[in-house]
Amino acid sequence: MRGVGDTTDIVQKEMYTFEDKGGRSITLKPEGTAGVVRSFVENGMSSQAQPTKMYYLSAPIFRYENPQSGRLREHHQFGVEVFGAKDASIDAEIIMTALALFEKLGINGLKLNINSIGCPNCRPSYNAMLNKYFTSKKDDLCPTCRERLDKNPLRILDCKEEKCRLVIADAPVMVNELCSECADHFEALKGYLDEMDISYEVNPFIVRGLDYYTKTVFEIISDTIGAQGTVCGGGRYDKLVREVGGQDVPGIGFGLGIERLLMVLENEGIKIPEPRLFDVYFVTMGDTARKKAFSLVAGLRENGIRAEVDHCGRSMKAQFKYADKCGVPYVAVIAEDEMKNGEAKLRNMNTGDEKSIPFSELKSYINQEK
RNA sequence: GUGGGUAUAGCUCAGUUGGUUAGAGUGCCAGGUUGUGGCCCUGGAGGUCGUGGGUUCGAGCCCCACUACUCACCCCA
C-alpha cells in the first residue's frame, strides 16, 4: 500500500486481501516490483556493487477485476528491475531490453509509448495546477474523483467514469510542467532511443496505475490482441526503495504479461516449438531384446541422454507410431538379429536412414548426433 | 462496477415443432503387416447432456435458481 499508493485502483479495489489463520492480513501480489524492492532492502543489496540487475520469471499476479480477453484475475509476469543507476541510459537500456525480447520472438509492429511524470520537485506544483483545474470542474466529476481532488489529483487522470474522461481531456499534462532535472532526463532518454533508432511516441496520458513511478514511464502496445493492448509496462521509481525502508537508491524496471505475450504470438502466427521429450526411443521385439534395451536406456540416461523404451507391450508398428508422435529424432531397433550381433539398428526418423551401431558405441554416437 | 453470451465424448462442435438406443469430426487404443512411423481402410473404448428444482404421458431441447466459463465498456500485464 505504501509503494503502490493507497489512492490507486489497485490498492482500493483490486487487491485480494484476507486474513490467515493467525489473524494476519495477507495480500496476493498485485504487481511484481514491490516484492523485488522488499527483497533488495531485506538482503542489504544496496551495499553490493551497483547497479544491481534482477529479473523474475512467470511470477503470479492477482487482481480482482472483471475478466475478459487478455485480462485475467490471475496472470503471470516476466519482469526486470535495475537498482542504483540514475542516468537516462539505463532507462533506454530497460526499454531496449523489452523490445529486444519481442524482436527475438519474431514479434514486429509493437508500439512504444513513453512519458515523464516528474519527481517530488516538480509534481507538487503540477498537482496544484491539476487541483485548480479540476476544482473549477468539480461539479462534472464523479464522487471518487472529488475525494481524490485533494489527496492525489493525478489519479483522476485515469478515472474510468465517462463524465470524468471529458474533463480530463483538457487537463494540463505533466510532461509540459517538468522541472529542469526531469526535463533534461527525459530529453536524454529520447536522445538514447533516437541513437538506437528505436521509434516511440510521447503519450502525455500514460500515468500508470501505480503511484511509485517518477520521471520515465512507458508502455509497449500491440494492436493485435484487442482492447487489452498493453503487453509490457514499466518505468522509473527513484523514491520506492527509500519508501519501503532502504537507502536512497533509484530504480527502474518493467513487467511483461506472459498470457498477453502468448496471445500476441498466436495472433502473429508464431508457433512455439514443441519441446523434444527424448533423444532416442528403443523399439524392441521379444523379451531378451526388451531387457537389453531397458538396461541400455538406464545407461544412456546416466550419461545425460534422454532415452525411452516401450512399457505397454505394444507391437513394433505401434512402438514406431508412438516414437513418431513424440517427435523423437532416433529410434534404436533391437530384435533377434541385433541381439546376435550385439548392435542396435539406429534409425534416423527424419531421413529414414538406418545404421548398425554396437551397443557399446550408442552413447557416443547419439551424443555426437544430438 | 455495468451489460451480454455459453455450458452435449479428452478436444472442436451438431442435435429439427419436446418423442424410441444422443451423433459427427478430431484425438486415443487395436487390427489391416509375427522386423519399421507419417498416408489410407476397418473396428473399439469413451457421455450423471454443468448442478438442483419445475412444467409434461415424455426434457439435451421449455421455465426458475445456482455454479463455472466467456465477451464487451473502463482501466491495466
Short mmCIF file of C-alpha atoms (C1' of nucleotides) in Angstrom, two decimals:
data_model
loop_
_atom_site.label_atom_id
_atom_site.label_comp_id
_atom_site.label_asym_id
_atom_site.label_seq_id
_atom_site.Cartn_x
_atom_site.Cartn_y
_atom_site.Cartn_z
CA MET A 1 0.00 0.00 0.00
CA ARG A 2 2.89 2.32 0.75
CA GLY A 3 4.64 1.59 -2.53
CA VAL A 4 1.78 1.22 -4.97
CA GLY A 5 -0.17 4.04 -3.33
CA ASP A 6 -3.33 3.83 -1.26
CA THR A 7 -5.35 6.01 -3.63
CA THR A 8 -4.72 3.78 -6.66
CA ASP A 9 -7.38 1.49 -8.13
CA ILE A 10 -5.09 -1.45 -7.50
CA VAL A 11 -4.99 -0.86 -3.76
CA GLN A 12 -8.51 0.45 -3.36
CA LYS A 13 -10.40 -2.05 -5.46
CA GLU A 14 -8.24 -4.75 -6.96
CA MET A 15 -6.24 -6.44 -4.22
CA TYR A 16 -7.09 -9.89 -2.89
CA THR A 17 -6.73 -9.25 0.82
CA PHE A 18 -7.78 -11.70 3.54
CA GLU A 19 -6.79 -12.89 6.98
CA ASP A 20 -4.80 -16.05 7.52
CA LYS A 21 -5.43 -18.42 10.43
CA GLY A 22 -3.19 -16.38 12.69
CA GLY A 23 -5.23 -13.24 12.05
CA ARG A 24 -2.52 -11.68 9.88
CA SER A 25 -3.57 -9.65 6.87
CA ILE A 26 -2.41 -11.37 3.69
CA THR A 27 -2.49 -9.85 0.21
CA LEU A 28 -1.78 -11.67 -3.03
CA LYS A 29 0.78 -9.77 -5.08
CA PRO A 30 -1.00 -7.30 -7.40
CA GLU A 31 2.26 -6.41 -9.20
CA GLY A 32 5.86 -7.56 -9.28
CA THR A 33 8.10 -4.63 -8.40
CA ALA A 34 7.30 -4.03 -4.73
CA GLY A 35 8.33 -7.57 -3.79
CA VAL A 36 11.65 -7.24 -5.59
CA VAL A 37 12.29 -3.95 -3.80
CA ARG A 38 11.42 -5.57 -0.48
CA SER A 39 13.95 -8.32 -1.21
CA PHE A 40 16.58 -5.77 -2.25
CA VAL A 41 16.13 -3.94 1.06
CA GLU A 42 15.80 -7.05 3.23
CA ASN A 43 19.04 -8.52 1.87
CA GLY A 44 21.03 -5.29 2.12
CA MET A 45 21.77 -5.45 -1.58
CA SER A 46 22.49 -1.72 -1.81
CA SER A 47 25.89 -2.48 -0.29
CA GLN A 48 26.78 -4.68 -3.27
CA ALA A 49 28.48 -3.24 -6.33
CA GLN A 50 25.89 -1.06 -8.05
CA PRO A 51 23.91 -1.18 -10.25
CA THR A 52 22.06 -4.36 -9.33
CA LYS A 53 20.20 -6.02 -12.17
CA MET A 54 17.50 -8.59 -11.44
CA TYR A 55 14.68 -10.41 -13.17
CA TYR A 56 11.74 -12.60 -12.26
CA LEU A 57 10.03 -15.12 -14.50
CA SER A 58 6.42 -16.22 -14.51
CA ALA A 59 5.51 -14.59 -11.19
CA PRO A 60 1.77 -14.98 -10.49
CA ILE A 61 -0.08 -11.67 -10.19
CA PHE A 62 -3.60 -11.32 -8.77
CA ARG A 63 -6.08 -8.53 -9.35
CA TYR A 64 -9.78 -8.50 -8.58
CA GLU A 65 -11.09 -7.22 -11.91
CA ASN A 66 -13.80 -8.40 -14.24
CA PRO A 67 -12.03 -10.85 -16.51
CA GLN A 68 -12.21 -10.69 -20.30
CA SER A 69 -9.96 -11.44 -23.23
CA GLY A 70 -6.41 -10.58 -22.17
CA ARG A 71 -7.45 -9.58 -18.67
CA LEU A 72 -7.32 -12.29 -16.05
CA ARG A 73 -7.70 -12.30 -12.29
CA GLU A 74 -4.53 -14.34 -12.11
CA HIS A 75 -1.86 -13.75 -14.69
CA HIS A 76 1.90 -14.13 -14.86
CA GLN A 77 4.62 -11.62 -15.42
CA PHE A 78 8.21 -11.64 -16.52
CA GLY A 79 9.97 -8.59 -15.11
CA VAL A 80 13.32 -6.85 -14.98
CA GLU A 81 14.48 -4.38 -12.32
CA VAL A 82 17.66 -2.32 -12.04
CA PHE A 83 18.71 -0.55 -8.84
CA GLY A 84 21.36 2.09 -8.24
CA ALA A 85 21.51 3.76 -11.67
CA LYS A 86 20.12 7.24 -12.19
CA ASP A 87 21.23 8.08 -15.74
CA ALA A 88 18.75 8.03 -18.58
CA SER A 89 20.94 5.49 -20.38
CA ILE A 90 19.58 2.76 -18.10
CA ASP A 91 16.03 3.88 -18.88
CA ALA A 92 16.88 3.38 -22.54
CA GLU A 93 18.54 0.04 -21.80
CA ILE A 94 15.46 -1.25 -19.96
CA ILE A 95 13.20 -0.26 -22.86
CA MET A 96 15.62 -1.72 -25.37
CA THR A 97 15.76 -4.99 -23.43
CA ALA A 98 11.98 -5.40 -23.54
CA LEU A 99 11.85 -4.58 -27.25
CA ALA A 100 14.75 -6.93 -27.99
CA LEU A 101 12.86 -9.78 -26.36
CA PHE A 102 9.84 -9.25 -28.61
CA GLU A 103 12.07 -8.97 -31.63
CA LYS A 104 13.84 -12.24 -30.82
CA LEU A 105 10.48 -13.96 -30.59
CA GLY A 106 9.64 -12.70 -34.07
CA ILE A 107 7.09 -10.10 -32.99
CA ASN A 108 7.03 -6.90 -35.01
CA GLY A 109 4.74 -3.92 -35.18
CA LEU A 110 4.58 -3.14 -31.47
CA LYS A 111 4.21 0.47 -30.42
CA LEU A 112 6.31 2.13 -27.76
CA ASN A 113 4.72 4.96 -25.78
CA ILE A 114 6.80 7.00 -23.36
CA ASN A 115 6.09 9.80 -20.94
CA SER A 116 7.60 11.55 -17.94
CA ILE A 117 5.55 12.07 -14.83
CA GLY A 118 8.09 14.17 -12.97
CA CYS A 119 9.51 13.90 -9.49
CA PRO A 120 8.81 15.21 -5.96
CA ASN A 121 10.34 18.53 -7.03
CA CYS A 122 8.01 19.31 -9.88
CA ARG A 123 4.95 17.27 -9.06
CA PRO A 124 3.61 19.46 -6.21
CA SER A 125 3.27 22.50 -8.47
CA TYR A 126 1.72 20.31 -11.17
CA ASN A 127 -0.63 18.80 -8.60
CA ALA A 128 -1.61 22.32 -7.56
CA MET A 129 -2.25 23.14 -11.20
CA LEU A 130 -4.37 19.98 -11.60
CA ASN A 131 -6.18 20.70 -8.38
CA LYS A 132 -7.02 24.19 -9.57
CA TYR A 133 -8.21 22.88 -12.93
CA PHE A 134 -10.32 20.04 -11.51
CA THR A 135 -11.74 22.23 -8.74
CA SER A 136 -13.08 24.52 -11.43
CA LYS A 137 -14.83 21.48 -12.94
CA LYS A 138 -15.71 19.86 -9.64
CA ASP A 139 -19.40 19.51 -10.46
CA ASP A 140 -18.56 17.42 -13.52
CA LEU A 141 -16.50 14.85 -11.58
CA CYS A 142 -17.62 11.55 -10.06
CA PRO A 143 -17.71 11.28 -6.22
CA THR A 144 -14.49 9.22 -6.09
CA CYS A 145 -12.62 11.85 -8.06
CA ARG A 146 -13.95 14.62 -5.84
CA GLU A 147 -12.29 12.75 -2.97
CA ARG A 148 -9.09 12.34 -4.99
CA LEU A 149 -9.02 16.07 -5.64
CA ASP A 150 -7.07 16.87 -2.50
CA LYS A 151 -5.41 13.52 -1.81
CA ASN A 152 -4.00 12.69 -5.24
CA PRO A 153 -5.35 14.65 -8.22
CA LEU A 154 -3.01 12.74 -10.54
CA ARG A 155 -5.22 9.68 -10.06
CA ILE A 156 -8.18 11.49 -11.54
CA LEU A 157 -6.37 11.26 -14.87
CA ASP A 158 -7.05 7.53 -15.10
CA CYS A 159 -10.61 7.51 -13.80
CA LYS A 160 -12.90 5.35 -15.92
CA GLU A 161 -16.10 7.34 -15.49
CA GLU A 162 -17.17 8.82 -18.79
CA LYS A 163 -18.02 12.24 -17.42
CA CYS A 164 -14.57 12.46 -15.83
CA ARG A 165 -12.94 11.46 -19.12
CA LEU A 166 -14.44 14.53 -20.75
CA VAL A 167 -12.94 16.79 -18.10
CA ILE A 168 -9.58 15.03 -18.25
CA ALA A 169 -9.19 15.59 -21.99
CA ASP A 170 -8.47 19.28 -21.41
CA ALA A 171 -6.42 18.92 -18.22
CA PRO A 172 -2.81 20.19 -18.12
CA VAL A 173 -0.24 17.41 -18.72
CA MET A 174 2.81 16.70 -16.56
CA VAL A 175 5.25 16.43 -19.43
CA ASN A 176 4.83 20.16 -20.07
CA GLU A 177 5.43 21.07 -16.43
CA LEU A 178 8.65 19.18 -15.64
CA CYS A 179 11.42 20.71 -13.54
CA SER A 180 14.72 21.22 -15.32
CA GLU A 181 16.22 17.98 -13.94
CA CYS A 182 13.28 15.88 -15.11
CA ALA A 183 13.11 17.66 -18.45
CA ASP A 184 16.82 17.04 -19.04
CA HIS A 185 16.42 13.39 -18.08
CA PHE A 186 13.52 12.97 -20.48
CA GLU A 187 15.45 14.66 -23.31
CA ALA A 188 18.45 12.41 -22.60
CA LEU A 189 16.23 9.31 -22.78
CA LYS A 190 14.85 10.40 -26.14
CA GLY A 191 18.41 11.02 -27.31
CA TYR A 192 19.45 7.45 -26.42
CA LEU A 193 16.36 5.98 -28.09
CA ASP A 194 16.99 8.06 -31.24
CA GLU A 195 20.61 6.90 -31.24
CA MET A 196 19.42 3.26 -31.29
CA ASP A 197 16.81 4.01 -33.97
CA ILE A 198 14.03 2.98 -31.60
CA SER A 199 10.81 4.70 -32.62
CA TYR A 200 8.44 5.91 -29.95
CA GLU A 201 5.58 8.21 -29.33
CA VAL A 202 5.37 10.63 -26.41
CA ASN A 203 1.96 9.97 -24.88
CA PRO A 204 1.29 12.52 -22.12
CA PHE A 205 -1.69 10.50 -20.90
CA ILE A 206 0.27 7.49 -19.71
CA VAL A 207 0.06 7.78 -15.95
CA ARG A 208 0.41 4.12 -14.95
CA GLY A 209 -1.76 2.58 -12.28
CA LEU A 210 0.94 2.73 -9.63
CA ASP A 211 1.98 5.74 -7.57
CA TYR A 212 5.65 4.88 -7.11
CA TYR A 213 6.79 5.96 -10.56
CA THR A 214 8.95 9.04 -11.09
CA LYS A 215 10.27 10.53 -14.32
CA THR A 216 10.16 7.86 -17.05
CA VAL A 217 7.10 5.69 -17.67
CA PHE A 218 6.45 3.60 -20.79
CA GLU A 219 4.12 1.05 -22.31
CA ILE A 220 4.59 -1.37 -25.17
CA ILE A 221 1.34 -1.95 -27.00
CA SER A 222 0.11 -4.48 -29.53
CA ASP A 223 -2.91 -3.75 -31.69
CA THR A 224 -3.44 -7.45 -32.47
CA ILE A 225 -4.93 -8.60 -29.17
CA GLY A 226 -7.95 -6.36 -28.86
CA ALA A 227 -8.69 -3.75 -26.26
CA GLN A 228 -6.19 -5.10 -23.72
CA GLY A 229 -3.28 -3.98 -25.84
CA THR A 230 -0.56 -3.29 -23.30
CA VAL A 231 1.80 -6.23 -23.28
CA CYS A 232 4.59 -4.59 -21.30
CA GLY A 233 4.72 -1.59 -18.99
CA GLY A 234 7.24 -0.03 -16.69
CA GLY A 235 9.12 3.00 -15.51
CA ARG A 236 11.45 4.62 -13.02
CA TYR A 237 10.82 4.60 -9.28
CA ASP A 238 13.53 6.66 -7.61
CA LYS A 239 11.82 7.01 -4.21
CA LEU A 240 10.45 3.49 -3.77
CA VAL A 241 13.43 1.79 -2.12
CA ARG A 242 13.56 4.58 0.46
CA GLU A 243 9.81 4.38 0.95
CA VAL A 244 10.00 0.66 1.70
CA GLY A 245 12.72 1.26 4.29
CA GLY A 246 16.00 1.10 2.41
CA GLN A 247 18.67 3.53 1.31
CA ASP A 248 18.00 6.34 -1.15
CA VAL A 249 18.56 4.13 -4.21
CA PRO A 250 16.98 4.81 -7.60
CA GLY A 251 15.29 2.01 -9.52
CA ILE A 252 13.69 1.25 -12.86
CA GLY A 253 12.05 -1.78 -14.40
CA PHE A 254 9.27 -3.31 -16.43
CA GLY A 255 6.65 -6.03 -16.16
CA LEU A 256 5.61 -8.09 -19.14
CA GLY A 257 2.40 -10.14 -19.20
CA ILE A 258 3.09 -13.75 -20.18
CA GLU A 259 -0.51 -14.54 -21.19
CA ARG A 260 -0.71 -11.46 -23.38
CA LEU A 261 2.64 -12.30 -24.88
CA LEU A 262 1.26 -15.73 -25.80
CA MET A 263 -1.80 -14.08 -27.35
CA VAL A 264 0.39 -11.85 -29.48
CA LEU A 265 2.47 -14.85 -30.58
CA GLU A 266 -0.67 -16.74 -31.52
CA ASN A 267 -2.21 -13.84 -33.43
CA GLU A 268 1.02 -13.29 -35.32
CA GLY A 269 1.01 -16.96 -36.30
CA ILE A 270 4.27 -17.62 -34.47
CA LYS A 271 4.46 -21.27 -33.43
CA ILE A 272 6.17 -22.12 -30.19
CA PRO A 273 8.35 -25.17 -30.92
CA GLU A 274 7.24 -28.35 -29.18
CA PRO A 275 9.82 -29.38 -26.63
CA ARG A 276 11.61 -32.59 -27.58
CA LEU A 277 10.72 -35.17 -24.94
CA PHE A 278 13.61 -37.54 -25.53
CA ASP A 279 16.60 -38.15 -27.77
CA VAL A 280 16.22 -41.83 -28.62
CA TYR A 281 13.45 -44.41 -28.41
CA PHE A 282 14.14 -48.14 -28.24
CA VAL A 283 11.87 -50.37 -30.29
CA THR A 284 12.15 -54.00 -29.35
CA MET A 285 10.86 -57.45 -30.25
CA GLY A 286 10.99 -60.27 -27.78
CA ASP A 287 11.72 -60.42 -24.06
CA THR A 288 15.52 -60.67 -24.20
CA ALA A 289 15.78 -57.70 -26.54
CA ARG A 290 13.45 -55.73 -24.34
CA LYS A 291 15.51 -56.49 -21.25
CA LYS A 292 18.66 -55.43 -23.05
CA ALA A 293 17.05 -52.20 -24.25
CA PHE A 294 15.85 -51.48 -20.75
CA SER A 295 19.37 -51.62 -19.34
CA LEU A 296 20.77 -49.63 -22.27
CA VAL A 297 18.18 -46.92 -21.57
CA ALA A 298 19.29 -46.75 -17.94
CA GLY A 299 22.95 -46.46 -19.00
CA LEU A 300 22.24 -43.71 -21.54
CA ARG A 301 20.27 -41.71 -19.02
CA GLU A 302 23.24 -41.73 -16.68
CA ASN A 303 25.16 -40.06 -19.50
CA GLY A 304 22.59 -37.30 -19.95
CA ILE A 305 20.86 -38.86 -22.96
CA ARG A 306 17.09 -38.91 -22.68
CA ALA A 307 16.18 -42.44 -23.71
CA GLU A 308 12.84 -44.25 -23.59
CA VAL A 309 11.55 -47.76 -24.17
CA ASP A 310 8.09 -49.29 -24.52
CA HIS A 311 6.26 -50.08 -21.30
CA CYS A 312 2.93 -51.14 -22.83
CA GLY A 313 3.90 -54.35 -24.60
CA ARG A 314 2.98 -52.84 -27.94
CA SER A 315 3.64 -54.20 -31.42
CA MET A 316 6.67 -52.96 -33.31
CA LYS A 317 4.45 -50.87 -35.57
CA ALA A 318 2.72 -49.28 -32.57
CA GLN A 319 6.08 -48.57 -30.97
CA PHE A 320 7.16 -46.76 -34.13
CA LYS A 321 3.92 -44.82 -34.25
CA TYR A 322 4.46 -43.70 -30.68
CA ALA A 323 8.05 -42.66 -31.41
CA ASP A 324 6.84 -40.70 -34.42
CA LYS A 325 4.17 -38.86 -32.44
CA CYS A 326 6.71 -37.92 -29.80
CA GLY A 327 8.94 -36.42 -32.47
CA VAL A 328 11.96 -38.40 -31.35
CA PRO A 329 14.88 -37.97 -33.78
CA TYR A 330 16.29 -41.52 -33.41
CA VAL A 331 14.81 -44.97 -32.93
CA ALA A 332 17.06 -47.83 -31.87
CA VAL A 333 15.67 -51.19 -33.02
CA ILE A 334 16.67 -54.31 -31.11
CA ALA A 335 15.31 -57.73 -32.09
CA GLU A 336 16.74 -61.25 -32.55
CA ASP A 337 19.34 -60.36 -35.21
CA GLU A 338 20.63 -57.35 -33.34
CA MET A 339 20.96 -59.37 -30.14
CA LYS A 340 23.12 -61.90 -32.02
CA ASN A 341 25.42 -59.17 -33.35
CA GLY A 342 25.48 -57.07 -30.19
CA GLU A 343 24.29 -53.98 -32.01
CA ALA A 344 21.21 -51.83 -32.50
CA LYS A 345 19.76 -50.56 -35.75
CA LEU A 346 19.66 -46.82 -35.28
CA ARG A 347 17.02 -45.21 -37.50
CA ASN A 348 17.07 -41.51 -38.25
CA MET A 349 13.37 -40.66 -38.15
CA ASN A 350 13.71 -37.65 -40.40
CA THR A 351 15.69 -39.23 -43.23
CA GLY A 352 14.78 -42.89 -42.72
CA ASP A 353 18.45 -43.91 -42.86
CA GLU A 354 19.43 -46.89 -40.71
CA LYS A 355 22.85 -47.73 -39.34
CA SER A 356 24.02 -50.62 -37.18
CA ILE A 357 25.72 -49.35 -34.05
CA PRO A 358 27.32 -51.67 -31.47
CA PHE A 359 25.64 -51.38 -28.06
CA SER A 360 28.84 -50.02 -26.54
CA GLU A 361 29.03 -47.16 -29.05
CA LEU A 362 25.43 -45.98 -28.82
CA LYS A 363 26.26 -43.43 -26.18
CA SER A 364 29.00 -41.60 -28.09
CA TYR A 365 27.13 -41.88 -31.41
CA ILE A 366 23.92 -40.35 -30.07
CA ASN A 367 25.80 -37.67 -28.15
CA GLN A 368 27.56 -36.70 -31.36
CA GLU A 369 24.30 -36.53 -33.34
CA LYS A 370 22.29 -34.74 -30.67
"C1'" G B 1 -18.68 -1.62 -11.01
"C1'" U B 2 -22.29 -2.29 -15.52
"C1'" G B 3 -24.24 -5.20 -19.57
"C1'" G B 4 -24.33 -9.57 -22.99
"C1'" G B 5 -23.33 -14.84 -24.31
"C1'" U B 6 -22.22 -20.04 -23.49
"C1'" A B 7 -22.26 -24.95 -20.80
"C1'" U B 8 -23.63 -32.17 -25.00
"C1'" A B 9 -17.36 -37.59 -25.71
"C1'" G B 10 -10.23 -35.90 -23.98
"C1'" C B 11 -10.75 -31.54 -27.85
"C1'" U B 12 -13.95 -28.65 -31.64
"C1'" C B 13 -18.98 -28.80 -32.27
"C1'" A B 14 -24.13 -30.69 -34.47
"C1'" G B 15 -28.69 -32.30 -32.22
"C1'" U B 16 -35.18 -30.20 -36.38
"C1'" U B 17 -42.03 -28.20 -33.76
"C1'" G B 18 -40.32 -31.55 -26.77
"C1'" G B 19 -40.88 -38.18 -28.88
"C1'" U B 20 -37.78 -44.66 -29.25
"C1'" U B 21 -30.98 -46.79 -28.18
"C1'" A B 22 -27.74 -38.72 -28.03
"C1'" G B 23 -24.33 -38.03 -33.17
"C1'" A B 24 -20.02 -36.14 -36.39
"C1'" G B 25 -15.01 -34.63 -36.98
"C1'" U B 26 -10.57 -35.00 -34.43
"C1'" G B 27 -7.69 -37.37 -30.68
"C1'" C B 28 -6.87 -42.18 -28.09
"C1'" C B 29 -6.49 -47.85 -28.46
"C1'" A B 30 -6.32 -52.09 -31.71
"C1'" G B 31 -6.36 -54.64 -36.48
"C1'" G B 32 -5.25 -54.49 -41.86
"C1'" U B 33 1.83 -56.47 -41.91
"C1'" U B 34 4.78 -62.03 -36.10
"C1'" G B 35 11.02 -56.62 -38.48
"C1'" U B 36 9.63 -50.44 -39.22
"C1'" G B 37 6.47 -44.26 -38.23
"C1'" G B 38 3.96 -40.33 -41.42
"C1'" C B 39 -0.90 -41.69 -46.00
"C1'" C B 40 -5.13 -44.89 -46.44
"C1'" C B 41 -9.00 -48.61 -44.79
"C1'" U B 42 -11.72 -51.27 -40.73
"C1'" G B 43 -13.17 -51.85 -35.76
"C1'" G B 44 -13.31 -50.42 -30.46
"C1'" A B 45 -13.38 -47.71 -25.95
"C1'" G B 46 -15.12 -43.08 -24.31
"C1'" G B 47 -21.22 -39.11 -22.41
"C1'" U B 48 -24.56 -38.27 -14.46
"C1'" C B 49 -26.19 -33.66 -21.96
"C1'" G B 50 -22.68 -28.04 -15.83
"C1'" U B 51 -25.73 -28.64 -10.82
"C1'" G B 52 -30.51 -28.54 -8.43
"C1'" G B 53 -35.61 -27.88 -8.93
"C1'" G B 54 -40.18 -27.22 -12.01
"C1'" U B 55 -43.75 -28.00 -16.36
"C1'" U B 56 -45.14 -32.53 -19.19
"C1'" C B 57 -47.51 -39.08 -20.55
"C1'" G B 58 -42.41 -37.85 -22.12
"C1'" A B 59 -36.99 -32.81 -21.40
"C1'" G B 60 -30.25 -32.41 -24.31
"C1'" C B 61 -34.41 -29.07 -26.14
"C1'" C B 62 -39.37 -25.22 -22.34
"C1'" C B 63 -39.31 -22.36 -17.22
"C1'" C B 64 -36.66 -20.90 -12.48
"C1'" A B 65 -32.38 -20.80 -9.35
"C1'" C B 66 -27.29 -21.72 -8.65
"C1'" U B 67 -22.27 -22.54 -10.38
"C1'" A B 68 -18.47 -22.24 -13.86
"C1'" C B 69 -16.60 -20.29 -18.20
"C1'" U B 70 -16.57 -16.43 -21.76
"C1'" C B 71 -17.12 -11.46 -24.28
"C1'" A B 72 -17.68 -6.09 -24.11
"C1'" C B 73 -17.37 -0.96 -21.64
"C1'" C B 74 -13.30 1.37 -18.49
"C1'" C B 75 -8.51 0.71 -16.84
"C1'" C B 76 -4.36 -2.31 -16.70
"C1'" A B 77 0.11 -7.11 -17.85
#
